[in-house]
Structures are given as C-alpha cells and as structure tokens.
C-alpha cells in the first residue's frame, strides 16, 4: 500500500505525499484490528451468536434455591450465566443467589456491572435491595425500593422474599476496622466509587462509618457513593450527619460551606421523582442482551472560506474496531460537494485511525477517493459518548482531481455492548 501511495503521488508534491503517508502509518499503528486473522474475526463473530436462552435450566436453579439447597443452586446457575453472560435478568438473579450464600462482595460486584441497566430492567433494583437486606443494611435496601415505586418484582421470588430474608439474613457481627486499617479501607472505598462500583463502595463505606462513627470524612465519601448510585435521600442523610460531626471549628468554615451547598442540592434531588433520561436509557442498553453494537458521529468545521459537515454510522466488529458508512457535505469557493463512503476505524486508547473509500459528487461530476483518517477521541467515563478530533486525507484515483486534507471536530454516541 505504501508503494502504491508513493507512485500515486509522485507528481503531486513531496510534502503532501509525505503527510498522507504519515497519516497512514499512524492509522495502522492504532491497533491490530486491521491485521486480525480471519480465524480471530470468525471467533469474535461466533461469540455473539453462541448466546443461548437460559430458560431451560432456570427453573431447576430457582427450585434448588427456594428449597434450601443453596450451594447446589449456585452450581446450577453458574453454567447458565456462563452461556448467557449478557442476560441482565439472569445476572442479577445470580447475584441474589450469591448473597443468599453469604457471598455479598461477589453479589454486589455483579449488580454494579449491570447497575446502569436498572431503568430497563426493574429486577436489578429489586435484587440489589434484597442483597442489602440480607447484609443487614436496611436503610439502603429501603432507599432502593423507594426510588422505584410501583416496580414489578420477579414473580418467582417476590412473595417468598421475606421468608428467604428471615432464613438467610447475615447473623455475623460487622467487622470492626482498626485505626491502622482505616486508611487502606478508605482508599479502597474511594477507588471503588471512582471506578463506578458504587454499590460495593456503599457497602465498604457503611462498614467504615460503623467502625468510626465520630469521624466526619467517611460520611462525606459515603454520601458521594450513594449520590453516584442516585440514592439521593440516604446520601443527604449521611452527609448531614457528617456536617454535624464537623462541629463549629472556624478552620473548617469553607469546607462546611461547600458541603452545606451540596446537602441542599441532594435534599432537592431527593424530593423529586427519579428522572429517566435518554442518556440513562442509552447507558442501560449497553448491557442489554443481544443489543446491537453501534455508533453514530456528527461533526465538521465551519470557516469563512470552507465548510464541512459530516456524519458516520458504524457497527463494531470488535471491541475497538468498527466499520462505518460516511456521509458528508463540503463547500469551498462556492462549490458544494456531497460525499458518501465506507471506512474502517480502529481505536487504541485515545488515538483513532481509519481508512476506506469515498465517492464525491459535485454537480454533474463525480470522483473516487482513498481516505485516510486519524485523530483523537476522548470518551466519557461511562463510555456512551466521546468528543472527537479528526484529520482526513482524501487521495483521488483520477489525476484530474486534487488531493485534499481536512479537519473536523464532533461528537460520537455509542449504543450497545461492544464485543
């Protein structure tokens, strides 16, 4: 390919030729998606198709759990989850089975992974509340139920859940964290919050606060984890306790003022019903079973002499590579052209590169181009969107056309769980 480009641009200027080759080298270096073997791609594609319904064995697993054979129930759930790993309902049910067996940390970790899907799958919040009840944290369990009033709970367990709670609620005294252990526990709880493991963080902060009830700082961290999980009422209550523990020390006036403003904000949020926004639904769809792996981009550049507006719609062939249809409109010196093409893009951290073919239509003329695209993509924390900057090189196959290099900036949205 490099030899082709070198020959193609021999008469088009060394500087421009060198720049396009540079773009291509960066594009290729963004990852191994371009060089992925046919066998690997086949394995990746068959992975999604191999998903099977968990229904045939689910009744046996439930029966074992309800009959008190909890270890056998876990053994029955395990292959179902392995065969249907993106099934949100099954995963949350398995988390409940783990909690019944006393594996609370593993249970909360599984709920954390699918927590953003709670607005699409109400059983997620139901099982989360049951897990916290089994742990003995009734305040959080009650908050989870209050946030989703009128929720339709799973029929197989909803009526017998109180009986299961009475039978399997943890009787172990809460572990008392020593002063020497406190910094490590506090650091871990903060890291869990920053990584999006909000329910695990809530569990850990609850333990820290129980061990150090007269220290205000853990209450602040606890309230942040609760807020991130959108449990605003307990977040406000916990923060209020922390502020009271600060006392009237003048040295803490500035910090107290910041926390009091945050408390007012939490109190206002807790008095309002939960809002289901488009962003929350999109985030939830990323863990939805059999969700398509798609993306959409819109961007461009506008200046007095040049205007470029383009869009892209892609399907993820792998975790970081997508094939996309490119659409665009360009206007320069009063001449408008319409572009349509197909491009493959590969991501490596913040760097994105792509190449493909583009057709350009201007008035009664048309031309074909080889496109090289490279740029930076900065994803949001929940990975449902990104801000993107691209440099595009368009090399014509006809010597009658000119080579162009353009710049655009825009935003991408991601739908579904990437492979």
PDB file of C-alpha atoms in Angstrom, residues 106-343:
ATOM      1  CA  UNK A 106     -19.311 -11.031  44.684  1.00  0.00           C
ATOM      2  CA  UNK A 107     -23.042 -10.338  44.613  1.00  0.00           C
ATOM      3  CA  UNK A 108     -22.625  -6.557  44.731  1.00  0.00           C
ATOM      4  CA  UNK A 109     -19.891  -6.670  42.110  1.00  0.00           C
ATOM      5  CA  UNK A 110     -22.285  -8.389  39.689  1.00  0.00           C
ATOM      6  CA  UNK A 111     -25.013  -5.844  40.398  1.00  0.00           C
ATOM      7  CA  UNK A 112     -22.529  -2.990  39.905  1.00  0.00           C
ATOM      8  CA  UNK A 113     -21.674  -4.300  36.440  1.00  0.00           C
ATOM      9  CA  UNK A 114     -25.330  -4.108  35.358  1.00  0.00           C
ATOM     10  CA  UNK A 115     -26.442  -1.233  37.593  1.00  0.00           C
ATOM     11  CA  UNK A 116     -26.838   1.240  34.729  1.00  0.00           C
ATOM     12  CA  UNK A 117     -29.463  -1.085  33.194  1.00  0.00           C
ATOM     13  CA  UNK A 118     -31.835  -0.712  36.161  1.00  0.00           C
ATOM     14  CA  UNK A 119     -34.201   1.593  34.272  1.00  0.00           C
ATOM     15  CA  UNK A 120     -34.641  -1.020  31.546  1.00  0.00           C
ATOM     16  CA  UNK A 121     -34.659  -3.989  33.918  1.00  0.00           C
ATOM     17  CA  UNK A 122     -36.503  -3.266  37.210  1.00  0.00           C
ATOM     18  CA  UNK A 123     -35.425  -6.611  38.675  1.00  0.00           C
ATOM     19  CA  UNK A 124     -31.902  -5.190  39.044  1.00  0.00           C
ATOM     20  CA  UNK A 125     -33.014  -2.781  41.780  1.00  0.00           C
ATOM     21  CA  UNK A 126     -35.183  -5.490  43.372  1.00  0.00           C
ATOM     22  CA  UNK A 127     -32.295  -7.923  43.737  1.00  0.00           C
ATOM     23  CA  UNK A 128     -29.987  -5.106  44.872  1.00  0.00           C
ATOM     24  CA  UNK A 129     -32.416  -4.226  47.667  1.00  0.00           C
ATOM     25  CA  UNK A 130     -32.660  -7.887  48.691  1.00  0.00           C
ATOM     26  CA  UNK A 131     -28.874  -8.181  48.816  1.00  0.00           C
ATOM     27  CA  UNK A 132     -28.550  -5.160  51.113  1.00  0.00           C
ATOM     28  CA  UNK A 133     -31.362  -6.538  53.297  1.00  0.00           C
ATOM     29  CA  UNK A 134     -29.537  -9.865  53.574  1.00  0.00           C
ATOM     30  CA  UNK A 135     -26.434  -7.909  54.625  1.00  0.00           C
ATOM     31  CA  UNK A 136     -28.418  -6.061  57.290  1.00  0.00           C
ATOM     32  CA  UNK A 137     -28.276  -2.618  55.649  1.00  0.00           C
ATOM     33  CA  UNK A 138     -31.984  -1.860  55.698  1.00  0.00           C
ATOM     34  CA  UNK A 139     -31.537   1.866  55.086  1.00  0.00           C
ATOM     35  CA  UNK A 140     -30.014   1.317  51.641  1.00  0.00           C
ATOM     36  CA  UNK A 141     -32.445  -1.521  50.868  1.00  0.00           C
ATOM     37  CA  UNK A 142     -35.388   0.742  51.664  1.00  0.00           C
ATOM     38  CA  UNK A 143     -33.921   3.562  49.571  1.00  0.00           C
ATOM     39  CA  UNK A 144     -33.606   1.206  46.599  1.00  0.00           C
ATOM     40  CA  UNK A 145     -37.272   0.338  46.893  1.00  0.00           C
ATOM     41  CA  UNK A 146     -38.360   3.971  47.294  1.00  0.00           C
ATOM     42  CA  UNK A 147     -36.536   5.073  44.149  1.00  0.00           C
ATOM     43  CA  UNK A 148     -38.578   2.615  42.061  1.00  0.00           C
ATOM     44  CA  UNK A 149     -42.182   2.868  43.314  1.00  0.00           C
ATOM     45  CA  UNK A 150     -44.640   0.536  41.570  1.00  0.00           C
ATOM     46  CA  UNK A 151     -41.783  -1.655  40.391  1.00  0.00           C
ATOM     47  CA  UNK A 152     -42.845  -5.057  39.067  1.00  0.00           C
ATOM     48  CA  UNK A 153     -40.810  -7.572  41.024  1.00  0.00           C
ATOM     49  CA  UNK A 154     -39.967 -11.091  39.770  1.00  0.00           C
ATOM     50  CA  UNK A 155     -42.977 -13.308  40.395  1.00  0.00           C
ATOM     51  CA  UNK A 156     -40.973 -16.396  41.364  1.00  0.00           C
ATOM     52  CA  UNK A 157     -39.342 -14.739  44.392  1.00  0.00           C
ATOM     53  CA  UNK A 158     -41.290 -11.597  45.319  1.00  0.00           C
ATOM     54  CA  UNK A 159     -43.789 -13.331  47.650  1.00  0.00           C
ATOM     55  CA  UNK A 160     -41.265 -15.588  49.374  1.00  0.00           C
ATOM     56  CA  UNK A 161     -38.509 -12.964  49.620  1.00  0.00           C
ATOM     57  CA  UNK A 162     -39.420 -12.070  53.258  1.00  0.00           C
ATOM     58  CA  UNK A 163     -39.135 -15.753  54.205  1.00  0.00           C
ATOM     59  CA  UNK A 164     -35.768 -16.020  52.452  1.00  0.00           C
ATOM     60  CA  UNK A 165     -34.607 -12.879  54.232  1.00  0.00           C
ATOM     61  CA  UNK A 166     -35.550 -14.231  57.622  1.00  0.00           C
ATOM     62  CA  UNK A 167     -33.779 -17.513  56.896  1.00  0.00           C
ATOM     63  CA  UNK A 168     -30.600 -16.235  55.243  1.00  0.00           C
ATOM     64  CA  UNK A 169     -30.019 -12.775  56.699  1.00  0.00           C
ATOM     65  CA  UNK A 170     -26.437 -12.460  57.868  1.00  0.00           C
ATOM     66  CA  UNK A 171     -26.012 -13.101  61.583  1.00  0.00           C
ATOM     67  CA  UNK A 172     -22.328 -12.304  61.609  1.00  0.00           C
ATOM     68  CA  UNK A 173     -21.306  -9.190  63.535  1.00  0.00           C
ATOM     69  CA  UNK A 174     -19.966  -6.453  61.286  1.00  0.00           C
ATOM     70  CA  UNK A 175     -16.204  -6.440  61.046  1.00  0.00           C
ATOM     71  CA  UNK A 176     -14.686  -3.649  63.140  1.00  0.00           C
ATOM     72  CA  UNK A 177     -11.947  -1.860  61.219  1.00  0.00           C
ATOM     73  CA  UNK A 178      -8.927  -0.917  63.280  1.00  0.00           C
ATOM     74  CA  UNK A 179      -7.295   2.510  63.157  1.00  0.00           C
ATOM     75  CA  UNK A 180      -4.289   1.034  61.340  1.00  0.00           C
ATOM     76  CA  UNK A 181      -6.540  -0.469  58.660  1.00  0.00           C
ATOM     77  CA  UNK A 182      -8.703   2.619  58.191  1.00  0.00           C
ATOM     78  CA  UNK A 183      -6.557   4.445  55.551  1.00  0.00           C
ATOM     79  CA  UNK A 184      -6.418   1.333  53.354  1.00  0.00           C
ATOM     80  CA  UNK A 185     -10.182   0.753  53.614  1.00  0.00           C
ATOM     81  CA  UNK A 186     -10.944   4.409  52.952  1.00  0.00           C
ATOM     82  CA  UNK A 187      -8.671   4.458  49.902  1.00  0.00           C
ATOM     83  CA  UNK A 188     -10.260   1.305  48.530  1.00  0.00           C
ATOM     84  CA  UNK A 189     -13.783   2.682  49.019  1.00  0.00           C
ATOM     85  CA  UNK A 190     -12.863   5.881  47.158  1.00  0.00           C
ATOM     86  CA  UNK A 191     -11.329   3.880  44.304  1.00  0.00           C
ATOM     87  CA  UNK A 192     -14.463   1.751  44.021  1.00  0.00           C
ATOM     88  CA  UNK A 193     -16.546   4.910  43.713  1.00  0.00           C
ATOM     89  CA  UNK A 194     -14.262   6.399  41.066  1.00  0.00           C
ATOM     90  CA  UNK A 195     -14.400   3.154  39.052  1.00  0.00           C
ATOM     91  CA  UNK A 196     -18.186   3.014  39.066  1.00  0.00           C
ATOM     92  CA  UNK A 197     -18.540   0.200  41.627  1.00  0.00           C
ATOM     93  CA  UNK A 198     -20.993   2.284  43.602  1.00  0.00           C
ATOM     94  CA  UNK A 199     -22.780  -0.492  45.495  1.00  0.00           C
ATOM     95  CA  UNK A 200     -19.539  -2.104  46.611  1.00  0.00           C
ATOM     96  CA  UNK A 201     -18.340   1.330  47.731  1.00  0.00           C
ATOM     97  CA  UNK A 202     -21.587   1.871  49.648  1.00  0.00           C
ATOM     98  CA  UNK A 203     -21.062  -1.439  51.433  1.00  0.00           C
ATOM     99  CA  UNK A 204     -17.485  -0.584  52.374  1.00  0.00           C
ATOM    100  CA  UNK A 205     -18.246   2.982  53.480  1.00  0.00           C
ATOM    101  CA  UNK A 206     -21.059   1.646  55.646  1.00  0.00           C
ATOM    102  CA  UNK A 207     -18.549  -0.575  57.425  1.00  0.00           C
ATOM    103  CA  UNK A 208     -16.068   2.294  57.803  1.00  0.00           C
ATOM    104  CA  UNK A 209     -18.699   4.605  59.286  1.00  0.00           C
ATOM    105  CA  UNK A 210     -19.849   1.912  61.708  1.00  0.00           C
ATOM    106  CA  UNK A 211     -16.243   1.475  62.859  1.00  0.00           C
ATOM    107  CA  UNK A 212     -15.562   5.223  63.142  1.00  0.00           C
ATOM    108  CA  UNK A 213     -18.943   6.854  63.863  1.00  0.00           C
ATOM    109  CA  UNK A 214     -17.401  10.083  65.187  1.00  0.00           C
ATOM    110  CA  UNK A 215     -15.210  10.881  62.149  1.00  0.00           C
ATOM    111  CA  UNK A 216     -16.905  13.122  59.591  1.00  0.00           C
ATOM    112  CA  UNK A 217     -14.768  12.443  56.474  1.00  0.00           C
ATOM    113  CA  UNK A 218     -16.012   8.863  55.777  1.00  0.00           C
ATOM    114  CA  UNK A 219     -19.581  10.212  55.835  1.00  0.00           C
ATOM    115  CA  UNK A 220     -18.657  12.568  53.004  1.00  0.00           C
ATOM    116  CA  UNK A 221     -17.250   9.705  50.946  1.00  0.00           C
ATOM    117  CA  UNK A 222     -20.264   7.554  51.782  1.00  0.00           C
ATOM    118  CA  UNK A 223     -22.644  10.273  50.583  1.00  0.00           C
ATOM    119  CA  UNK A 224     -20.764  10.557  47.281  1.00  0.00           C
ATOM    120  CA  UNK A 225     -21.096   6.813  46.603  1.00  0.00           C
ATOM    121  CA  UNK A 226     -24.822   6.980  47.431  1.00  0.00           C
ATOM    122  CA  UNK A 227     -25.266  10.008  45.191  1.00  0.00           C
ATOM    123  CA  UNK A 228     -23.491   8.310  42.292  1.00  0.00           C
ATOM    124  CA  UNK A 229     -25.903   5.396  42.660  1.00  0.00           C
ATOM    125  CA  UNK A 230     -28.708   8.017  42.557  1.00  0.00           C
ATOM    126  CA  UNK A 231     -29.833   7.226  46.102  1.00  0.00           C
ATOM    127  CA  UNK A 232     -30.228  10.868  46.981  1.00  0.00           C
ATOM    128  CA  UNK A 233     -32.258  10.558  50.196  1.00  0.00           C
ATOM    129  CA  UNK A 234     -29.760   8.427  52.156  1.00  0.00           C
ATOM    130  CA  UNK A 235     -26.935  10.445  50.593  1.00  0.00           C
ATOM    131  CA  UNK A 236     -28.408  13.628  52.101  1.00  0.00           C
ATOM    132  CA  UNK A 237     -28.979  11.956  55.472  1.00  0.00           C
ATOM    133  CA  UNK A 238     -25.421  10.622  55.640  1.00  0.00           C
ATOM    134  CA  UNK A 239     -23.903  13.946  54.584  1.00  0.00           C
ATOM    135  CA  UNK A 240     -25.961  15.801  57.179  1.00  0.00           C
ATOM    136  CA  UNK A 241     -24.503  13.550  59.882  1.00  0.00           C
ATOM    137  CA  UNK A 242     -21.020  14.249  58.615  1.00  0.00           C
ATOM    138  CA  UNK A 243     -21.563  18.018  58.671  1.00  0.00           C
ATOM    139  CA  UNK A 244     -22.801  17.846  62.271  1.00  0.00           C
ATOM    140  CA  UNK A 245     -19.664  15.960  63.255  1.00  0.00           C
ATOM    141  CA  UNK A 246     -17.520  18.796  61.911  1.00  0.00           C
ATOM    142  CA  UNK A 247     -18.628  20.942  64.810  1.00  0.00           C
ATOM    143  CA  UNK A 248     -18.037  24.701  64.822  1.00  0.00           C
ATOM    144  CA  UNK A 249     -14.323  24.735  64.110  1.00  0.00           C
ATOM    145  CA  UNK A 250     -13.654  28.054  62.258  1.00  0.00           C
ATOM    146  CA  UNK A 251     -10.856  26.392  60.302  1.00  0.00           C
ATOM    147  CA  UNK A 252     -13.467  24.229  58.591  1.00  0.00           C
ATOM    148  CA  UNK A 253     -15.872  27.034  57.658  1.00  0.00           C
ATOM    149  CA  UNK A 254     -15.002  26.967  53.962  1.00  0.00           C
ATOM    150  CA  UNK A 255     -15.282  23.184  53.728  1.00  0.00           C
ATOM    151  CA  UNK A 256     -18.505  23.236  55.737  1.00  0.00           C
ATOM    152  CA  UNK A 257     -19.982  25.815  53.387  1.00  0.00           C
ATOM    153  CA  UNK A 258     -19.212  23.627  50.345  1.00  0.00           C
ATOM    154  CA  UNK A 259     -20.741  20.565  51.999  1.00  0.00           C
ATOM    155  CA  UNK A 260     -23.857  22.500  53.060  1.00  0.00           C
ATOM    156  CA  UNK A 261     -24.423  23.604  49.455  1.00  0.00           C
ATOM    157  CA  UNK A 262     -24.081  20.010  48.354  1.00  0.00           C
ATOM    158  CA  UNK A 263     -26.520  18.953  51.059  1.00  0.00           C
ATOM    159  CA  UNK A 264     -29.076  21.438  49.744  1.00  0.00           C
ATOM    160  CA  UNK A 265     -28.637  20.016  46.251  1.00  0.00           C
ATOM    161  CA  UNK A 266     -29.071  16.428  47.480  1.00  0.00           C
ATOM    162  CA  UNK A 267     -32.142  17.360  49.502  1.00  0.00           C
ATOM    163  CA  UNK A 268     -33.712  18.940  46.425  1.00  0.00           C
ATOM    164  CA  UNK A 269     -32.958  15.866  44.317  1.00  0.00           C
ATOM    165  CA  UNK A 270     -34.331  13.504  46.964  1.00  0.00           C
ATOM    166  CA  UNK A 271     -37.676  15.315  46.938  1.00  0.00           C
ATOM    167  CA  UNK A 272     -38.128  14.745  43.203  1.00  0.00           C
ATOM    168  CA  UNK A 273     -39.118  11.504  41.463  1.00  0.00           C
ATOM    169  CA  UNK A 274     -36.389   9.672  39.569  1.00  0.00           C
ATOM    170  CA  UNK A 275     -35.923  11.014  36.045  1.00  0.00           C
ATOM    171  CA  UNK A 276     -35.374   8.540  33.249  1.00  0.00           C
ATOM    172  CA  UNK A 277     -33.377  10.427  30.616  1.00  0.00           C
ATOM    173  CA  UNK A 278     -32.287   9.375  27.140  1.00  0.00           C
ATOM    174  CA  UNK A 279     -28.689   9.158  28.382  1.00  0.00           C
ATOM    175  CA  UNK A 280     -29.720   6.701  31.110  1.00  0.00           C
ATOM    176  CA  UNK A 281     -31.572   4.525  28.623  1.00  0.00           C
ATOM    177  CA  UNK A 282     -28.573   4.558  26.250  1.00  0.00           C
ATOM    178  CA  UNK A 283     -26.273   3.630  29.130  1.00  0.00           C
ATOM    179  CA  UNK A 284     -28.605   0.802  30.119  1.00  0.00           C
ATOM    180  CA  UNK A 285     -28.779  -0.539  26.583  1.00  0.00           C
ATOM    181  CA  UNK A 286     -25.044  -1.225  26.675  1.00  0.00           C
ATOM    182  CA  UNK A 287     -25.672  -4.226  28.940  1.00  0.00           C
ATOM    183  CA  UNK A 288     -28.909  -5.288  27.288  1.00  0.00           C
ATOM    184  CA  UNK A 289     -28.954  -8.822  25.940  1.00  0.00           C
ATOM    185  CA  UNK A 290     -28.385  -9.073  22.182  1.00  0.00           C
ATOM    186  CA  UNK A 291     -28.059  -5.270  21.868  1.00  0.00           C
ATOM    187  CA  UNK A 292     -26.575  -4.156  18.556  1.00  0.00           C
ATOM    188  CA  UNK A 293     -23.061  -2.727  18.776  1.00  0.00           C
ATOM    189  CA  UNK A 294     -23.457   0.608  17.010  1.00  0.00           C
ATOM    190  CA  UNK A 295     -22.064   4.132  16.972  1.00  0.00           C
ATOM    191  CA  UNK A 296     -23.006   7.460  15.414  1.00  0.00           C
ATOM    192  CA  UNK A 297     -20.812  10.513  14.842  1.00  0.00           C
ATOM    193  CA  UNK A 298     -21.637  14.068  13.799  1.00  0.00           C
ATOM    194  CA  UNK A 299     -19.124  16.861  13.296  1.00  0.00           C
ATOM    195  CA  UNK A 300     -17.437  19.207  10.907  1.00  0.00           C
ATOM    196  CA  UNK A 301     -15.698  22.547  10.511  1.00  0.00           C
ATOM    197  CA  UNK A 302     -17.091  25.937   9.542  1.00  0.00           C
ATOM    198  CA  UNK A 303     -14.950  28.882   8.397  1.00  0.00           C
ATOM    199  CA  UNK A 304     -15.432  31.875   6.027  1.00  0.00           C
ATOM    200  CA  UNK A 305     -13.824  30.020   3.091  1.00  0.00           C
ATOM    201  CA  UNK A 306     -14.537  26.368   3.881  1.00  0.00           C
ATOM    202  CA  UNK A 307     -17.454  24.446   5.393  1.00  0.00           C
ATOM    203  CA  UNK A 308     -17.506  20.734   6.097  1.00  0.00           C
ATOM    204  CA  UNK A 309     -20.338  18.819   7.811  1.00  0.00           C
ATOM    205  CA  UNK A 310     -20.099  15.042   8.106  1.00  0.00           C
ATOM    206  CA  UNK A 311     -21.708  12.099   9.837  1.00  0.00           C
ATOM    207  CA  UNK A 312     -20.790   8.493  10.398  1.00  0.00           C
ATOM    208  CA  UNK A 313     -22.818   5.407  11.327  1.00  0.00           C
ATOM    209  CA  UNK A 314     -20.855   2.316  12.311  1.00  0.00           C
ATOM    210  CA  UNK A 315     -21.106  -1.248  13.560  1.00  0.00           C
ATOM    211  CA  UNK A 316     -18.477  -2.673  15.927  1.00  0.00           C
ATOM    212  CA  UNK A 317     -16.737  -5.711  14.509  1.00  0.00           C
ATOM    213  CA  UNK A 318     -14.578  -5.993  17.638  1.00  0.00           C
ATOM    214  CA  UNK A 319     -14.181  -4.224  20.948  1.00  0.00           C
ATOM    215  CA  UNK A 320     -12.261  -1.340  19.385  1.00  0.00           C
ATOM    216  CA  UNK A 321     -12.878  -1.556  15.633  1.00  0.00           C
ATOM    217  CA  UNK A 322     -15.927  -0.504  13.645  1.00  0.00           C
ATOM    218  CA  UNK A 323     -16.955  -0.396  10.005  1.00  0.00           C
ATOM    219  CA  UNK A 324     -18.821   2.792   9.192  1.00  0.00           C
ATOM    220  CA  UNK A 325     -20.806   4.475   6.443  1.00  0.00           C
ATOM    221  CA  UNK A 326     -19.538   8.046   5.967  1.00  0.00           C
ATOM    222  CA  UNK A 327     -21.789  10.875   4.780  1.00  0.00           C
ATOM    223  CA  UNK A 328     -20.699  14.472   4.264  1.00  0.00           C
ATOM    224  CA  UNK A 329     -21.257  17.849   2.639  1.00  0.00           C
ATOM    225  CA  UNK A 330     -18.383  20.194   1.788  1.00  0.00           C
ATOM    226  CA  UNK A 331     -18.471  23.728   0.434  1.00  0.00           C
ATOM    227  CA  UNK A 332     -15.438  25.694  -0.782  1.00  0.00           C
ATOM    228  CA  UNK A 333     -15.265  28.761  -3.011  1.00  0.00           C
ATOM    229  CA  UNK A 334     -18.970  28.477  -3.766  1.00  0.00           C
ATOM    230  CA  UNK A 335     -18.735  24.836  -4.880  1.00  0.00           C
ATOM    231  CA  UNK A 336     -20.670  22.230  -2.914  1.00  0.00           C
ATOM    232  CA  UNK A 337     -19.845  18.520  -2.980  1.00  0.00           C
ATOM    233  CA  UNK A 338     -21.613  15.528  -1.430  1.00  0.00           C
ATOM    234  CA  UNK A 339     -19.602  12.601  -0.107  1.00  0.00           C
ATOM    235  CA  UNK A 340     -20.541   9.008   0.713  1.00  0.00           C
ATOM    236  CA  UNK A 341     -18.212   6.160   1.537  1.00  0.00           C
ATOM    237  CA  UNK A 342     -17.230   3.199   3.685  1.00  0.00           C
ATOM    238  CA  UNK A 343     -14.427   3.362   6.243  1.00  0.00           C
TER     239      UNK A 343
END
